[in-house]
CSV table of C-alpha atoms in Angstrom, one decimal:
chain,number,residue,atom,x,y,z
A,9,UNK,CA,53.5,-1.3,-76.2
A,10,UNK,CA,56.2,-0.1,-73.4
A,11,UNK,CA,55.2,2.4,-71.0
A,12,UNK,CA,57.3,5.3,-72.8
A,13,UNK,CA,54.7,5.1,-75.6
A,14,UNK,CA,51.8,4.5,-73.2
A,15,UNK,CA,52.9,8.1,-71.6
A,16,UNK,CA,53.6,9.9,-75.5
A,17,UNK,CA,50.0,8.5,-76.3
A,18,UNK,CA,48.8,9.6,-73.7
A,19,UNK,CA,50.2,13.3,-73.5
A,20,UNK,CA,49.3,13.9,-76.8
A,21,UNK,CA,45.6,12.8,-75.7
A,22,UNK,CA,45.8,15.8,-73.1
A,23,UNK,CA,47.2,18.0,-75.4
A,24,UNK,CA,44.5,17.4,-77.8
A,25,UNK,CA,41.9,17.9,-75.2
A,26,UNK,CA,43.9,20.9,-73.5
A,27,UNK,CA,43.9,22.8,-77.9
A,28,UNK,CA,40.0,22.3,-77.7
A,29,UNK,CA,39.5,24.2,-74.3
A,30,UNK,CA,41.7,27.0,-75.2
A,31,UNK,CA,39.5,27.1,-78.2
A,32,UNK,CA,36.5,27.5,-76.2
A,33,UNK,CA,38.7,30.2,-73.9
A,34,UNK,CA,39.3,31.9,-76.8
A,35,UNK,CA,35.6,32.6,-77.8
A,36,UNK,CA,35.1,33.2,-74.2
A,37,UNK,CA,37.4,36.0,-72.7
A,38,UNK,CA,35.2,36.3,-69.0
A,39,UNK,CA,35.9,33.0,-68.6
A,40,UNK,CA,39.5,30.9,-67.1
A,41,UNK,CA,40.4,27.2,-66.7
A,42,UNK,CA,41.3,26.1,-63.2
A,43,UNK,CA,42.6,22.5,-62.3
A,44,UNK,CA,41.6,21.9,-58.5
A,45,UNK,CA,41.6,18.7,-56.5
A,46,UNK,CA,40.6,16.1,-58.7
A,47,UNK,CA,38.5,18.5,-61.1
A,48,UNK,CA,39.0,20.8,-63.7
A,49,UNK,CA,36.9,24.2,-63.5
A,50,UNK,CA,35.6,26.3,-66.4
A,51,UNK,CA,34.5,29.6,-64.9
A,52,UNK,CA,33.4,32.7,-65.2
A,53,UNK,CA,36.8,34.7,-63.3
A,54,UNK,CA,34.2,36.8,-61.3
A,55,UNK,CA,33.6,33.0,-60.0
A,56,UNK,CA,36.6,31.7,-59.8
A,57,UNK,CA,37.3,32.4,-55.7
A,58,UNK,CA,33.3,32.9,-54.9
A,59,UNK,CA,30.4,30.8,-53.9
A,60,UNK,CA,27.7,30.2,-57.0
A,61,UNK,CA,24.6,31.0,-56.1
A,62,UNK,CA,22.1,28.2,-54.6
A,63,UNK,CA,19.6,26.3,-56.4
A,64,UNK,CA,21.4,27.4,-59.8
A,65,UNK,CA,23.7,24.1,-60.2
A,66,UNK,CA,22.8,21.1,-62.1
A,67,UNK,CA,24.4,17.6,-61.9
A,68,UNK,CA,25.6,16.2,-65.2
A,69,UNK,CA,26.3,12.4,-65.5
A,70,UNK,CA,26.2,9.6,-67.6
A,71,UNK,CA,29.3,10.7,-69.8
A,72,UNK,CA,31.0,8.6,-71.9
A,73,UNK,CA,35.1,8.9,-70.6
A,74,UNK,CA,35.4,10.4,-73.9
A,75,UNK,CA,33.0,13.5,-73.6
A,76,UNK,CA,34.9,16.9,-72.6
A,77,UNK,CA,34.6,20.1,-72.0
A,78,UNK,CA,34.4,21.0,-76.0
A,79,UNK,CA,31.3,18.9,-76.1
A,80,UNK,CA,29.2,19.7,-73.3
A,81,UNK,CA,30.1,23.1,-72.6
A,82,UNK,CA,27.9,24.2,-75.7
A,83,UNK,CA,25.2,21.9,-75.2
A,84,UNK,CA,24.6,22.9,-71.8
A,85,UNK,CA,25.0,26.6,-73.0
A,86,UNK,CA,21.9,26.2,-74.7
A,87,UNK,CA,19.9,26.5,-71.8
A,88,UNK,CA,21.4,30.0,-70.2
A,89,UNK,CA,24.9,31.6,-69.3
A,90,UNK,CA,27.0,29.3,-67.2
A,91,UNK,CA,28.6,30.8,-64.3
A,92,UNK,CA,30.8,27.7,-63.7
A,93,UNK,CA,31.5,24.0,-65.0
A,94,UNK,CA,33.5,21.7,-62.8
A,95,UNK,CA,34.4,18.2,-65.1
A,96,UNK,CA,35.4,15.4,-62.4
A,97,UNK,CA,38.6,13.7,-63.3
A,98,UNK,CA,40.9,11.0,-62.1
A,99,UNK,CA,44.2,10.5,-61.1
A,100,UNK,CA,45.1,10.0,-64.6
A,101,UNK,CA,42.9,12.6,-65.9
A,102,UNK,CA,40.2,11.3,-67.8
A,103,UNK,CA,36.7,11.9,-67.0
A,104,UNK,CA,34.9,10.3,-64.2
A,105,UNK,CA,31.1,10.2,-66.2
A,106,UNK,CA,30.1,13.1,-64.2
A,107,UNK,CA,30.6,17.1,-64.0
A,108,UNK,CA,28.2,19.7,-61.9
A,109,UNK,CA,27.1,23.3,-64.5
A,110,UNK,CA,26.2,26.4,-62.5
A,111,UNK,CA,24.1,29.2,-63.8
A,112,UNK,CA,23.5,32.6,-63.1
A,113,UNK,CA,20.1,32.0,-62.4
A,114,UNK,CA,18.1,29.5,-61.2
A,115,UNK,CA,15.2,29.5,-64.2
A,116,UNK,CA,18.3,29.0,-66.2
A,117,UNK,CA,19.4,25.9,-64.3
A,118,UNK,CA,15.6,24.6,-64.5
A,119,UNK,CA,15.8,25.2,-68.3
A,120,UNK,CA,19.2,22.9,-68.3
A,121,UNK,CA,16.9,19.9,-66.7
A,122,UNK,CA,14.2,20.5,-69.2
A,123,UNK,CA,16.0,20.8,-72.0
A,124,UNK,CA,18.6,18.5,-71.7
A,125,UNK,CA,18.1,15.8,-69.2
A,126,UNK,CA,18.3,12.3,-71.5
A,127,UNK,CA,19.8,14.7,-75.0
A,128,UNK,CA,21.8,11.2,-76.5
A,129,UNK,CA,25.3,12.2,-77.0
A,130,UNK,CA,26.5,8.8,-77.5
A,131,UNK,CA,24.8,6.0,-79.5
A,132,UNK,CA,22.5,4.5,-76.8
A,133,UNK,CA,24.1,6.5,-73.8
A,134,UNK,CA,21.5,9.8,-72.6
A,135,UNK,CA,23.3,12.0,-70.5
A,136,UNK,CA,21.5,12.5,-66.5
A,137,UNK,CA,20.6,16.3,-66.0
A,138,UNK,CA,19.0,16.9,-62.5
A,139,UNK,CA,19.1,19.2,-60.2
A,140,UNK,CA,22.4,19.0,-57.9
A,141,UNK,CA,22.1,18.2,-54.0
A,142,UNK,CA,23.3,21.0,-52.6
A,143,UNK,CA,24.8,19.1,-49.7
A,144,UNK,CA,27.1,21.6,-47.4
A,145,UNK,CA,27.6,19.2,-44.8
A,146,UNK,CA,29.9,16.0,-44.0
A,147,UNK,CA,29.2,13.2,-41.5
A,148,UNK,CA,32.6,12.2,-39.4
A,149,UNK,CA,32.8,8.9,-37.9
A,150,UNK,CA,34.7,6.8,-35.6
A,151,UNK,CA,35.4,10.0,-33.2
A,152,UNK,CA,36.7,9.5,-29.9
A,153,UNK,CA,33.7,10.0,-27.4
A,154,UNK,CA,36.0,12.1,-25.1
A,155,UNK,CA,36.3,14.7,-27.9
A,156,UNK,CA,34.2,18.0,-27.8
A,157,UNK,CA,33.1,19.9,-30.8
A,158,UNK,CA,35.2,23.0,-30.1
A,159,UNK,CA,38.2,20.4,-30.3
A,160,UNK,CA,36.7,18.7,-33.9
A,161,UNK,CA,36.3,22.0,-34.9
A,162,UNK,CA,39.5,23.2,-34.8
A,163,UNK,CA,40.8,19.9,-35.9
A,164,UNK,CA,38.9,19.8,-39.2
A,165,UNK,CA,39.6,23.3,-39.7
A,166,UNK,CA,43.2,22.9,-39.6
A,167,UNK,CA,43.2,20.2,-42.4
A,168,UNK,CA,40.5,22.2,-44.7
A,169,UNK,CA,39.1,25.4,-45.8
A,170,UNK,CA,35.3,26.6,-45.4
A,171,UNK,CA,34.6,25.3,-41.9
A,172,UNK,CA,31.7,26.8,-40.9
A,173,UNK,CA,30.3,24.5,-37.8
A,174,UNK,CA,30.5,21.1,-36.1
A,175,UNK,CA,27.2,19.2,-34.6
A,176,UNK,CA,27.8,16.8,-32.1
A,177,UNK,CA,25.7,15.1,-30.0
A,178,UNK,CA,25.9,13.6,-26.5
A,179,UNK,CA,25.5,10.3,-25.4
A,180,UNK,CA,22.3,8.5,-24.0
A,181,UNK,CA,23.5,7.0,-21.0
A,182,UNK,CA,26.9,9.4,-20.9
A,183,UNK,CA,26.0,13.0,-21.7
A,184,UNK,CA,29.5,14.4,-20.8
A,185,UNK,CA,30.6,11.9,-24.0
A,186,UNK,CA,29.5,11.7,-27.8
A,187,UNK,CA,28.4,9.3,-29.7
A,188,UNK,CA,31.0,8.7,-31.7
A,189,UNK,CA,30.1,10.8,-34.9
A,190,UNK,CA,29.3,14.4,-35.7
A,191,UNK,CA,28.3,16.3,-38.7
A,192,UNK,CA,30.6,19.1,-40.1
A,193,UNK,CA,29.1,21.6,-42.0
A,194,UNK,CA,30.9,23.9,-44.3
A,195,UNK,CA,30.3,27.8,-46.5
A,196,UNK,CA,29.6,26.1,-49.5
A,197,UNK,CA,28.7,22.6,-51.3
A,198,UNK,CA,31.9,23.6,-52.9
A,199,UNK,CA,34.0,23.9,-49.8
A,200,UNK,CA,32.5,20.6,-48.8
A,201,UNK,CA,32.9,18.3,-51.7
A,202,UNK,CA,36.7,19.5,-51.5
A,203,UNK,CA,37.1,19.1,-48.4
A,204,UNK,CA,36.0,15.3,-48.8
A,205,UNK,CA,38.1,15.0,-51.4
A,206,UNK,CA,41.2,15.9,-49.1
A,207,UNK,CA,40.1,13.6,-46.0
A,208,UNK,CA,38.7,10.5,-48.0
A,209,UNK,CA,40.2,7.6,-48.3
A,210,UNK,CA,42.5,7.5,-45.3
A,211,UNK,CA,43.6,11.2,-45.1
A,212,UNK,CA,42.2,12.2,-41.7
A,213,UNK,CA,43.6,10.3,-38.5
A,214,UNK,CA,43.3,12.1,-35.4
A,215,UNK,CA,43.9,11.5,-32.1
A,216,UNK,CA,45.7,8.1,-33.4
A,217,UNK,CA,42.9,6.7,-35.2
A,218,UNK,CA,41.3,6.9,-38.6
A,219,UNK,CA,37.8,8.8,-38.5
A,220,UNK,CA,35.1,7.8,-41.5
A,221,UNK,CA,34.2,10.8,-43.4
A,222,UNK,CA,31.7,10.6,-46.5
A,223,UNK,CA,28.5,13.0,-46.8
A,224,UNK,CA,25.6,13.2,-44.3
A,225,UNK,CA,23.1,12.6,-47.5
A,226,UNK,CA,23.8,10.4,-50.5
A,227,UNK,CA,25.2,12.1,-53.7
A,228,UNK,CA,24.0,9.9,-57.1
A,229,UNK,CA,26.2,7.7,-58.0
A,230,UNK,CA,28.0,7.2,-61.1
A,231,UNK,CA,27.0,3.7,-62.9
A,232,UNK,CA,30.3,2.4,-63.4
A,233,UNK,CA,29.4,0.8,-67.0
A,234,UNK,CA,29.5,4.1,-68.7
A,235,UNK,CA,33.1,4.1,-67.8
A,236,UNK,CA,33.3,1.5,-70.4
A,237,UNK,CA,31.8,3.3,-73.5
């Protein structure tokens, strides 16, 4: 097959999937699609631009790369009004096997664990429902220990949005140096998760060199054999 039909097969693909979520728009008028670093963002529009509320998120994974919005946007309907569902793509923009549904409430985000966690939507594949780490903060490594947190801080808030503070620490032996690291929090898990999004892999050199950024607590991973399903 040469690469022109590759790209027709796989347009139509996105259009097909794109006619199911203006179906679901359509039955839905509070609610807007927004495609947004990597992700694809179902949301009520009073949403759209504002911080969910905490505790009221749920992590979804476990998806088959062929399980969209049209399917799991009812299902996870049936345990309250969503306030926001944020589908993780790739480059190409197919699922990743994992998405993140907010409610308004958090008894209604509860109800989604209850009710749903290990619901089979594929035959021998249960989808994970769990309550989302509401992680608002980054760890950057591989800082130059001359560097002050005022000057991080303005650094990493020139590259992203939703800076809210930088923890550093001093050194042991040097306390007019750091150690090397420092912890960047940010407004929002939102904010954050972008923001790694943007600096990760190789996307933040300062001071010529390349600083480590990844989250200062682990996020569940995806089990890359669903991918295959």
């Amino acid at each position: 097959m040469d690469c022109l039909s590759k790209k027709f097969q796989r347009s139509k693909s996105e259009k097909e999937i794109q006619f199911k979520l203006d179906g679901l728009l359509k039955n839905r008028p509070d609610y807007i699609q927004v495609r947004q670093n990597g992700q694809r963002i179902f949301s009520h529009k009073y949403y759209v631009d504002r911080p969910t509320r905490r505790n009221c998120e749920v992590f979804v994974g476990n998806l088959a790369k062929s399980c969209y919005e049209d399917e799991l946007i009812p299902l996870l309907e049936q345990a309250g009004q969503l306030c926001q569902f944020r589908l993780m793509l790739d480059f190409m923009n197919k699922t990743r096997g994992f998405a993140f549904a907010s409610y308004f409430t958090p008894e209604e985000a509860d109800n989604a664990i209850y009710l749903l966690n290990g619901v089979p939507l594929r035959s021998g594949l249960k989808i994970i429902v769990s309550k989302s780490v509401d992680n608002c903060k980054l760890f950057v490594g591989n800082i130059p220990t001359d560097k002050s947190a005022d000057e991080l801080f303005e650094a990493i808030r020139y590259a992203v949005d939703g800076v809210m503070d930088v923890i550093m620490y001093p050194d042991d032996f040097e306390p007019n140096k750091n150690r090397g690291f420092a912890f960047v929090e940010f407004v929002t898990h939102k904010k954050a998760s972008l923001a790694r999004r943007q600096l990760t892999p190789h996307n933040l050199i300062l001071w010529n060199r390349e600083l480590y950024v990844n989250w200062s607590e682990p996020i569940p991973d995806v089990n890359s054999e669903i991918m295959a399903t």
